[in-house]
């Protein structure tokens, strides 16, 4: 007799084979059809053994529609005047992108902002008090569900800026605690699970040259000694951590510092700063100089441009030495400026020719030949040649050097330092603190010169751009940014040097690689 159906064992075998094929397909990335998945669900035996696998989608971003919040891949925030909108190119509709236009103008700080300025000098941490309450009865008591909220904008493409710290009445300081961390930003190198502490972190990806709104929740802990909630706020400190000896001005701007409800940020519980500074200092921490905290109008902040931008034209300086020993100084800027304490001269330079003694500048009060290059660490003229050694911090405040300890004298080598390329075939931004105490007898700046001092016969090519006299991140005098220079003539020369200076389009990246050194900072 012919059997018209399959035995139970045969059916089980066939279904088992189908199951294995299905599991194999899923594990190798095959997406089964809806009809096939429906078939599996209808077979109780298979449905018990092989339930439909969960689909792993990216973690959703809940900031769609939020101004200045975390938006793209959980590692990037929008500027405070941009809104997080849906990104049609993403599979997950909750992963957003920043709106191309500033659609959140009302969210931009207005009125006055705090400017926190200092020059690094070997220290690694500087805190500055902006709020203090001595009366325990008047102190704000932290509660679970509170967030410390503030807007921050940093002028340097560097870590450690824009931090904040709470000191409670029992003298405990909360800023670098693992749990006192930003709810928006993450450490890009470590992924979404790694939060940014309230201080000492690199928030440049969020706050460099744009406003970033930080939300830092007050936390509780099973250990009462490690619980913030219930403690009273004695003071609030702004914090800069830049552990370099680079002599670089570091600037952070703050606004709208307040305690709010984390669930409803509009519910303000305690204002620390909006337009009026309740406490101005003191500061604590060593290794910084020219420390300043002031309140400025939002509209007047941070006019120093982004030095990664070379505009439409730069200055091309070609110098030719036809007979050896000599040098040439070429006027590229005419100004009428009186030097002030805290002044800085900054400029971009790219040395194309592979030789030292080019790419420098010199500053002159008058038509004479004695410029700032002639100031030694004692503030007198050089008597025994040029000292281009890196040395240490000894005497740095007395000499004219840049942030990598390269001397301001044009005979010093700008090609590399610490085995890293500076200006050879690459844009290098120099930050040179004016040694005010040593040049105040030459307090007027009239001329800025490009210079070549190489004693070997040959042709030397250098590009210059973005030449400014600055003070506390504000442009005091623009010397060159685009177009024709304010001066273009030989100042003086020795030997058989000739030169020309011409405004040209910015060189291609194959000639001058875009700067990859941290903006206005050190390379070591």
Coordinates of C-alpha atoms in Angstrom, one line a residue:
X1 CA 0.0 0.0 0.0
X2 CA 1.4 3.4 -1.0
X3 CA 1.5 5.9 1.8
X4 CA 0.1 9.3 0.8
X5 CA 1.7 11.3 3.6
X6 CA 5.0 11.8 5.3
X7 CA 5.8 10.1 8.6
X8 CA 6.2 12.2 11.7
X9 CA 10.0 11.5 11.7
X10 CA 10.4 12.5 8.1
X11 CA 8.4 15.7 8.7
X12 CA 10.5 16.5 11.7
X13 CA 13.7 15.9 9.6
X14 CA 12.6 18.2 6.8
X15 CA 11.6 21.0 9.2
X16 CA 14.8 20.6 11.1
X17 CA 16.8 21.1 7.9
X18 CA 14.7 24.2 7.1
X19 CA 15.4 25.5 10.6
X20 CA 19.1 25.1 10.2
X21 CA 19.0 26.8 6.8
X22 CA 17.1 29.7 8.4
X23 CA 19.5 30.1 11.3
X24 CA 22.4 30.0 8.9
X25 CA 20.9 32.6 6.7
X26 CA 20.2 35.0 9.6
X27 CA 23.7 34.6 10.9
X28 CA 25.2 35.4 7.5
X29 CA 23.2 38.5 7.1
X30 CA 20.4 37.1 4.9
X31 CA 17.0 39.0 5.4
X32 CA 14.2 36.4 5.1
X33 CA 11.0 37.3 3.4
X34 CA 7.9 38.2 5.3
X35 CA 6.2 35.1 3.9
X36 CA 9.0 32.8 5.1
X37 CA 8.8 34.4 8.6
X38 CA 5.1 33.9 8.7
X39 CA 5.5 30.2 7.8
X40 CA 8.0 29.8 10.7
X41 CA 5.6 31.4 13.1
X42 CA 2.7 29.0 12.0
X43 CA 4.8 25.9 12.9
X44 CA 4.6 25.5 16.7
X45 CA 7.7 23.2 16.8
X46 CA 9.9 25.7 14.9
X47 CA 8.4 28.7 16.7
X48 CA 9.4 27.2 20.1
X49 CA 13.0 26.4 19.0
X50 CA 13.8 29.4 16.8
X51 CA 12.0 32.6 17.8
X52 CA 12.5 35.5 15.4
X53 CA 15.8 37.2 16.3
X54 CA 15.8 40.7 17.5
X55 CA 16.8 43.3 15.0
X56 CA 19.8 45.4 16.2
X57 CA 19.0 49.0 15.4
X58 CA 21.2 52.0 16.3
X59 CA 20.3 53.5 19.7
X60 CA 17.7 56.2 18.9
X61 CA 18.5 59.8 19.4
X62 CA 15.8 61.7 21.3
X63 CA 17.0 65.2 20.4
X64 CA 15.0 65.6 17.2
X65 CA 13.7 69.2 17.3
X66 CA 16.1 70.2 20.1
X67 CA 18.3 73.3 19.6
X68 CA 22.0 72.8 20.3
X69 CA 21.7 69.2 21.5
X70 CA 23.3 65.9 20.7
X71 CA 22.2 64.9 17.2
X72 CA 24.4 62.8 14.9
X73 CA 25.6 59.3 15.9
X74 CA 25.5 60.3 19.6
X75 CA 29.0 61.9 19.1
X76 CA 28.2 65.3 17.7
X77 CA 26.1 68.2 18.9
X78 CA 24.5 71.0 16.9
X79 CA 25.5 74.6 17.4
X80 CA 23.2 76.2 19.9
X81 CA 21.4 78.1 17.1
X82 CA 20.9 75.0 15.0
X83 CA 18.1 72.4 15.4
X84 CA 18.5 68.6 15.3
X85 CA 16.3 67.4 12.4
X86 CA 15.7 64.0 10.8
X87 CA 18.3 62.7 8.5
X88 CA 16.7 60.9 5.5
X89 CA 19.9 59.1 4.7
X90 CA 19.8 57.1 7.9
X91 CA 17.8 53.9 8.4
X92 CA 16.8 55.0 11.9
X93 CA 14.5 58.0 11.6
X94 CA 15.6 59.1 15.1
X95 CA 19.2 59.7 14.0
X96 CA 19.3 63.3 13.1
X97 CA 21.5 65.9 11.4
X98 CA 21.9 69.6 12.3
X99 CA 19.8 72.1 10.3
X100 CA 22.0 73.9 7.8
X101 CA 20.6 77.3 8.8
X102 CA 20.5 79.0 12.2
X103 CA 16.8 78.4 13.0
X104 CA 17.1 78.7 16.8
X105 CA 18.2 82.3 17.1
X106 CA 16.2 82.8 20.3
X107 CA 18.4 80.1 21.9
X108 CA 21.7 82.1 21.3
X109 CA 23.0 83.8 24.4
X110 CA 22.3 87.5 24.5
X111 CA 23.1 90.4 26.7
X112 CA 26.4 89.8 28.6
X113 CA 28.7 86.8 28.8
X114 CA 31.6 85.8 31.0
X115 CA 35.1 85.7 29.4
X116 CA 37.7 83.5 31.2
X117 CA 41.2 84.3 29.8
X118 CA 44.6 83.0 30.8
X119 CA 48.0 82.3 29.3
X120 CA 49.5 78.9 29.9
X121 CA 52.8 78.8 31.6
X122 CA 53.5 75.3 32.7
X123 CA 50.5 74.7 34.9
X124 CA 47.8 72.1 34.4
X125 CA 44.7 73.4 36.3
X126 CA 43.2 76.9 36.9
X127 CA 39.9 77.5 38.7
X128 CA 38.2 80.9 39.1
X129 CA 35.4 81.6 41.5
X130 CA 32.3 83.3 40.0
X131 CA 29.8 82.6 42.9
X132 CA 30.1 82.3 46.6
X133 CA 27.6 82.1 49.5
X134 CA 29.0 82.3 53.0
X135 CA 25.7 82.1 54.9
X136 CA 24.6 78.5 55.2
X137 CA 21.0 79.6 55.5
X138 CA 21.2 81.2 52.0
X139 CA 23.0 78.3 50.3
X140 CA 21.2 76.5 47.6
X141 CA 20.6 72.8 48.5
X142 CA 21.2 70.3 45.7
X143 CA 18.3 67.9 45.0
X144 CA 18.0 64.7 43.1
X145 CA 16.7 65.7 39.7
X146 CA 18.6 68.9 39.5
X147 CA 21.0 69.7 36.6
X148 CA 23.7 72.3 36.5
X149 CA 23.1 73.9 33.1
X150 CA 25.4 76.4 31.3
X151 CA 26.3 77.6 27.8
X152 CA 29.9 77.5 26.8
X153 CA 32.0 78.6 23.8
X154 CA 35.8 77.9 23.6
X155 CA 38.2 79.9 21.4
X156 CA 40.9 77.2 21.2
X157 CA 40.6 73.9 19.4
X158 CA 42.0 72.1 22.5
X159 CA 40.9 70.0 25.4
X160 CA 40.5 71.0 29.1
X161 CA 38.6 74.2 28.5
X162 CA 35.1 75.2 29.4
X163 CA 34.8 73.2 32.6
X164 CA 33.0 73.9 35.8
X165 CA 33.1 72.9 39.5
X166 CA 30.7 72.9 42.5
X167 CA 32.1 73.3 46.0
X168 CA 29.7 72.3 48.7
X169 CA 29.6 73.6 52.3
X170 CA 31.6 70.6 53.6
X171 CA 34.5 71.7 51.3
X172 CA 34.0 68.8 48.9
X173 CA 34.6 69.8 45.3
X174 CA 32.6 68.2 42.5
X175 CA 33.9 68.5 39.0
X176 CA 35.9 65.5 38.0
X177 CA 33.8 62.9 39.7
X178 CA 33.0 60.0 37.4
X179 CA 29.2 60.4 38.0
X180 CA 29.1 64.2 37.6
X181 CA 29.0 64.1 33.8
X182 CA 27.4 65.8 30.8
X183 CA 24.2 64.2 29.6
X184 CA 24.7 65.4 26.1
X185 CA 28.3 65.0 25.0
X186 CA 30.3 61.8 24.8
X187 CA 34.0 61.2 24.5
X188 CA 34.3 60.7 20.7
X189 CA 37.2 58.3 21.1
X190 CA 35.5 56.0 23.6
X191 CA 31.9 55.9 22.2
X192 CA 28.4 56.7 23.5
X193 CA 28.8 55.0 26.9
X194 CA 31.6 57.3 28.0
X195 CA 30.4 60.6 29.4
X196 CA 32.2 64.0 29.6
X197 CA 32.9 65.0 33.2
X198 CA 32.0 68.5 34.2
X199 CA 35.7 69.6 34.1
X200 CA 39.0 68.4 32.5
X201 CA 37.5 67.0 29.4
X202 CA 37.9 67.8 25.7
X203 CA 34.6 69.4 24.6
X204 CA 36.2 71.1 21.5
X205 CA 34.1 68.8 19.3
X206 CA 31.0 70.4 20.8
X207 CA 32.0 73.9 21.8
X208 CA 34.9 75.0 19.6
X209 CA 33.8 78.3 18.1
X210 CA 30.1 77.5 18.8
X211 CA 27.8 77.7 21.7
X212 CA 27.2 74.4 23.5
X213 CA 24.5 73.9 26.2
X214 CA 25.8 71.5 28.9
X215 CA 23.5 69.7 31.3
X216 CA 25.2 68.0 34.2
X217 CA 22.9 66.1 36.6
X218 CA 23.3 66.2 40.4
X219 CA 23.7 62.5 41.4
X220 CA 23.0 60.2 44.4
X221 CA 25.0 57.3 45.5
X222 CA 24.6 54.4 48.0
X223 CA 27.6 55.8 49.8
X224 CA 26.4 59.0 51.6
X225 CA 29.9 60.4 51.3
X226 CA 29.7 60.2 47.5
X227 CA 26.2 61.7 47.2
X228 CA 25.8 65.2 45.9
X229 CA 22.0 65.5 46.6
X230 CA 21.3 67.1 49.9
X231 CA 24.5 69.1 50.0
X232 CA 24.6 72.9 50.0
X233 CA 26.4 74.9 47.4
X234 CA 29.1 77.1 48.8
X235 CA 30.7 78.3 45.5
X236 CA 30.9 77.7 41.8
X237 CA 34.2 77.8 40.0
X238 CA 35.0 77.9 36.3
X239 CA 37.9 75.5 35.3
X240 CA 40.6 75.5 32.7
X241 CA 42.9 72.5 32.4
X242 CA 45.7 72.9 29.8
X243 CA 48.8 71.2 31.1
X244 CA 51.3 72.7 28.7
X245 CA 54.2 75.1 28.9
X246 CA 53.2 76.5 25.5
X247 CA 52.6 80.2 26.4
X248 CA 49.3 80.1 24.6
X249 CA 46.3 82.3 25.4
X250 CA 43.3 80.1 26.3
X251 CA 39.8 81.6 26.3
X252 CA 36.4 80.2 27.3
X253 CA 33.1 82.1 27.3
X254 CA 30.2 81.2 29.6
X255 CA 26.6 82.2 29.9
X256 CA 23.3 81.2 31.6
X257 CA 24.9 79.3 34.5
X258 CA 22.0 78.0 36.6
X259 CA 20.5 75.1 38.4
X260 CA 17.4 73.7 36.6
X261 CA 15.2 70.7 36.7
X262 CA 16.7 68.0 34.5
X263 CA 13.3 66.9 33.4
X264 CA 12.2 70.4 32.5
X265 CA 15.2 72.7 31.8
X266 CA 12.9 75.7 31.6
X267 CA 12.2 75.3 35.3
X268 CA 15.0 77.4 36.8
X269 CA 15.8 76.8 40.5
X270 CA 18.9 79.0 41.0
X271 CA 20.6 81.5 38.8
X272 CA 24.4 81.7 39.2
X273 CA 25.2 84.0 36.2
X274 CA 23.1 85.6 33.5
X275 CA 24.3 89.2 33.1
X276 CA 25.8 90.1 36.5
X277 CA 28.9 88.5 38.1
X278 CA 28.2 87.8 41.7
X279 CA 31.8 87.0 42.6
X280 CA 35.0 87.9 40.7
X281 CA 37.7 85.6 42.0
X282 CA 40.0 84.7 43.4
X283 CA 41.6 82.2 41.1
X284 CA 43.6 79.1 42.3
X285 CA 46.1 77.0 40.7
X286 CA 49.6 77.7 39.4
X287 CA 51.3 77.8 36.0
X288 CA 49.1 80.4 34.4
X289 CA 49.6 84.1 33.9
X290 CA 47.6 87.2 32.8
X291 CA 44.4 85.5 34.3
X292 CA 41.3 87.6 33.6
X293 CA 37.6 87.2 34.3
X294 CA 35.3 89.9 32.9
X295 CA 31.8 90.4 31.7
X296 CA 31.5 91.5 28.0
X297 CA 28.7 92.1 25.6
X298 CA 27.7 89.0 23.7
X299 CA 28.0 90.9 20.4
X300 CA 31.6 91.9 21.0
X301 CA 33.0 88.5 21.9
X302 CA 35.7 86.4 20.1
X303 CA 36.5 88.4 16.9
X304 CA 39.7 86.4 16.3
X305 CA 39.1 84.4 13.1
X306 CA 39.5 80.7 12.6
X307 CA 43.1 80.3 11.4
X308 CA 42.2 77.2 9.4
X309 CA 40.6 79.6 6.9
X310 CA 42.9 81.2 4.4
X311 CA 40.3 83.2 2.5
X312 CA 40.9 84.1 -1.1
X313 CA 44.5 85.4 -1.0
X314 CA 47.7 84.9 1.0
X315 CA 51.1 86.5 0.7
X316 CA 53.8 84.8 -1.3
X317 CA 57.4 85.8 -0.2
X318 CA 60.2 84.8 -2.6
X319 CA 63.8 85.6 -1.5
X320 CA 66.9 84.8 -3.6
X321 CA 70.4 84.7 -2.1
X322 CA 72.9 84.8 -5.0
X323 CA 76.2 84.9 -3.1
X324 CA 76.0 83.4 0.4
X325 CA 76.2 85.2 3.8
X326 CA 73.4 87.7 4.2
X327 CA 69.7 88.4 4.9
X328 CA 66.8 90.5 3.8
X329 CA 63.9 92.1 5.7
X330 CA 60.8 92.9 3.7
X331 CA 58.0 95.2 4.9
X332 CA 54.6 93.5 4.6
X333 CA 52.6 95.5 7.2
X334 CA 52.4 99.2 8.2
X335 CA 50.5 100.0 11.4
X336 CA 50.2 102.6 14.0
X337 CA 49.8 100.7 17.2
X338 CA 50.9 101.2 20.9
X339 CA 51.8 98.0 22.6
X340 CA 49.6 96.9 25.6
X341 CA 50.2 94.4 28.3
X342 CA 48.8 91.0 27.2
X343 CA 49.3 91.6 23.5
X344 CA 50.0 88.7 21.2
X345 CA 51.2 88.6 17.6
X346 CA 49.7 85.7 15.7
X347 CA 50.2 84.6 12.1
X348 CA 50.1 81.6 9.7
X349 CA 53.2 80.5 7.9
X350 CA 54.1 77.8 5.4
X351 CA 57.8 77.2 4.5
X352 CA 58.0 75.7 1.0
X353 CA 61.8 75.6 0.6
X354 CA 63.4 72.9 2.8
X355 CA 65.7 75.4 4.5
X356 CA 65.9 77.0 8.0
X357 CA 66.1 80.7 8.7
X358 CA 63.0 81.6 6.8
X359 CA 59.3 82.2 7.7
X360 CA 60.0 84.5 10.6
X361 CA 58.8 88.0 11.2
X362 CA 60.3 91.1 12.9
X363 CA 58.6 94.1 14.5
X364 CA 60.0 97.7 14.3
X365 CA 59.1 101.0 16.0
X366 CA 60.9 103.1 13.4
X367 CA 63.0 102.9 10.2
X368 CA 66.0 101.5 12.0
X369 CA 67.3 98.0 11.9
X370 CA 66.9 97.0 15.6
X371 CA 63.7 95.1 15.9
X372 CA 62.2 92.7 18.5
X373 CA 64.5 89.9 17.2
X374 CA 67.3 91.7 19.0
X375 CA 65.9 91.3 22.5
X376 CA 67.6 88.6 24.6
X377 CA 66.3 87.0 27.8
X378 CA 67.7 90.0 29.7
X379 CA 65.9 92.5 27.5
X380 CA 69.1 93.9 25.9
X381 CA 70.5 93.6 22.3
X382 CA 72.1 90.3 21.3
X383 CA 75.9 90.5 21.8
X384 CA 77.0 87.0 20.9
X385 CA 74.8 85.6 18.2
X386 CA 71.4 84.1 18.2
X387 CA 70.1 81.6 20.8
X388 CA 67.6 79.4 19.1
X389 CA 67.7 76.6 21.7
X390 CA 64.5 75.3 23.1
X391 CA 65.7 75.7 26.6
X392 CA 63.0 75.6 29.3
X393 CA 60.7 78.1 30.9
X394 CA 63.6 80.0 32.3
X395 CA 63.5 83.4 30.8
X396 CA 60.6 82.7 28.5
X397 CA 58.6 85.7 29.7
X398 CA 61.6 87.8 28.9
X399 CA 62.0 86.6 25.3
X400 CA 59.9 86.7 22.2
X401 CA 59.1 83.1 21.5
X402 CA 56.1 81.2 20.1
X403 CA 54.1 78.5 21.8
X404 CA 56.6 75.8 20.8
X405 CA 59.5 77.7 22.3
X406 CA 60.8 78.6 18.8
X407 CA 62.6 82.0 19.1
X408 CA 61.1 85.0 17.4
X409 CA 64.4 85.7 15.6
X410 CA 64.1 84.9 11.9
X411 CA 67.3 82.9 12.0
X412 CA 65.6 80.2 14.0
X413 CA 64.3 77.0 12.4
X414 CA 60.5 76.8 11.8
X415 CA 60.6 73.5 9.9
X416 CA 60.2 71.2 12.8
X417 CA 60.3 70.8 16.6
X418 CA 60.2 67.8 18.9
X419 CA 60.6 65.6 15.7
X420 CA 57.3 66.9 14.5
X421 CA 56.8 69.1 11.4
X422 CA 55.9 72.7 12.1
X423 CA 55.9 74.9 9.0
X424 CA 57.8 72.8 6.4
X425 CA 55.2 72.2 3.6
X426 CA 52.4 72.7 6.2
X427 CA 50.5 75.7 7.5
X428 CA 51.7 76.5 11.0
X429 CA 50.0 79.0 13.3
X430 CA 52.4 80.9 15.5
X431 CA 51.3 82.6 18.8
X432 CA 53.9 85.0 20.1
X433 CA 53.3 86.7 23.5
X434 CA 54.6 90.2 23.4
X435 CA 57.3 90.6 26.1
X436 CA 55.8 93.9 27.2
X437 CA 58.3 94.7 29.9
X438 CA 61.1 94.4 27.4
X439 CA 59.7 96.3 24.5
X440 CA 57.8 99.1 26.3
X441 CA 60.6 101.5 25.3
X442 CA 59.8 100.5 21.8
X443 CA 56.1 100.7 22.5
X444 CA 55.0 101.7 19.1
X445 CA 54.7 99.2 16.3
X446 CA 55.1 100.8 12.9
X447 CA 56.4 98.0 10.6
X448 CA 56.1 94.2 10.5
X449 CA 58.6 92.5 8.2
X450 CA 58.9 89.1 6.6
X451 CA 62.5 87.9 6.7
X452 CA 65.0 85.5 5.2
X453 CA 68.4 84.9 7.0
X454 CA 69.8 81.7 5.4
X455 CA 73.4 82.1 4.4
X456 CA 73.4 79.6 1.6
X457 CA 72.9 80.6 -2.0
X458 CA 69.5 79.6 -3.3
X459 CA 65.8 80.6 -3.6
X460 CA 63.5 80.6 -0.6
X461 CA 59.7 80.5 -0.8
X462 CA 57.3 81.2 2.1
X463 CA 53.6 81.9 2.4
X464 CA 52.2 84.2 5.1
X465 CA 48.5 84.7 6.1
X466 CA 46.2 85.9 9.0
X467 CA 48.6 88.3 10.6
X468 CA 47.0 90.0 13.7
X469 CA 47.9 91.8 16.9
X470 CA 45.5 90.4 19.5
X471 CA 44.7 90.7 23.1
X472 CA 42.5 88.4 25.1
X473 CA 41.2 86.8 21.9
X474 CA 40.2 90.1 20.5
X475 CA 41.8 91.6 17.4
X476 CA 43.5 94.8 18.4
X477 CA 45.1 95.4 14.9
X478 CA 44.6 93.5 11.7
X479 CA 47.9 93.5 9.7
X480 CA 47.0 91.1 6.9
X481 CA 44.1 88.8 6.1
X482 CA 43.3 89.1 2.3
X483 CA 44.2 91.3 -0.7
X484 CA 47.0 93.7 -0.9
X485 CA 49.4 94.1 2.1
X486 CA 49.5 97.5 3.7
X487 CA 53.3 97.7 2.9
X488 CA 55.3 96.0 0.2
X489 CA 58.9 97.1 -0.1
X490 CA 62.4 96.2 1.0
X491 CA 63.3 97.5 4.5
X492 CA 67.0 96.5 4.4
X493 CA 69.2 93.7 3.3
X494 CA 72.8 92.4 3.7
X495 CA 74.8 90.5 1.2
X496 CA 73.3 89.7 -2.2
X497 CA 69.6 89.1 -1.3
X498 CA 66.7 90.2 -3.5
X499 CA 63.0 89.5 -2.8
X500 CA 59.4 90.0 -4.0
X501 CA 56.1 89.7 -2.2
X502 CA 52.9 89.0 -4.1
X503 CA 49.3 88.3 -3.0
X504 CA 48.2 85.0 -4.5
X505 CA 45.5 82.4 -4.2
X506 CA 46.1 80.0 -1.2
X507 CA 48.5 77.2 -2.2
X508 CA 47.1 73.7 -2.9
X509 CA 47.2 71.2 -0.1
X510 CA 50.0 69.4 -2.0
X511 CA 52.2 72.5 -1.5
X512 CA 51.0 73.5 2.0
X513 CA 49.2 70.8 4.0
X514 CA 46.3 72.2 6.1
X515 CA 47.3 72.6 9.7
X516 CA 46.7 69.5 11.8
X517 CA 48.4 70.9 14.9
X518 CA 45.9 71.9 17.6
X519 CA 44.9 75.5 16.9
X520 CA 46.9 78.1 18.8
X521 CA 48.5 75.3 20.9
X522 CA 51.7 73.3 21.2
X523 CA 52.7 70.2 19.2
X524 CA 54.7 68.2 21.8

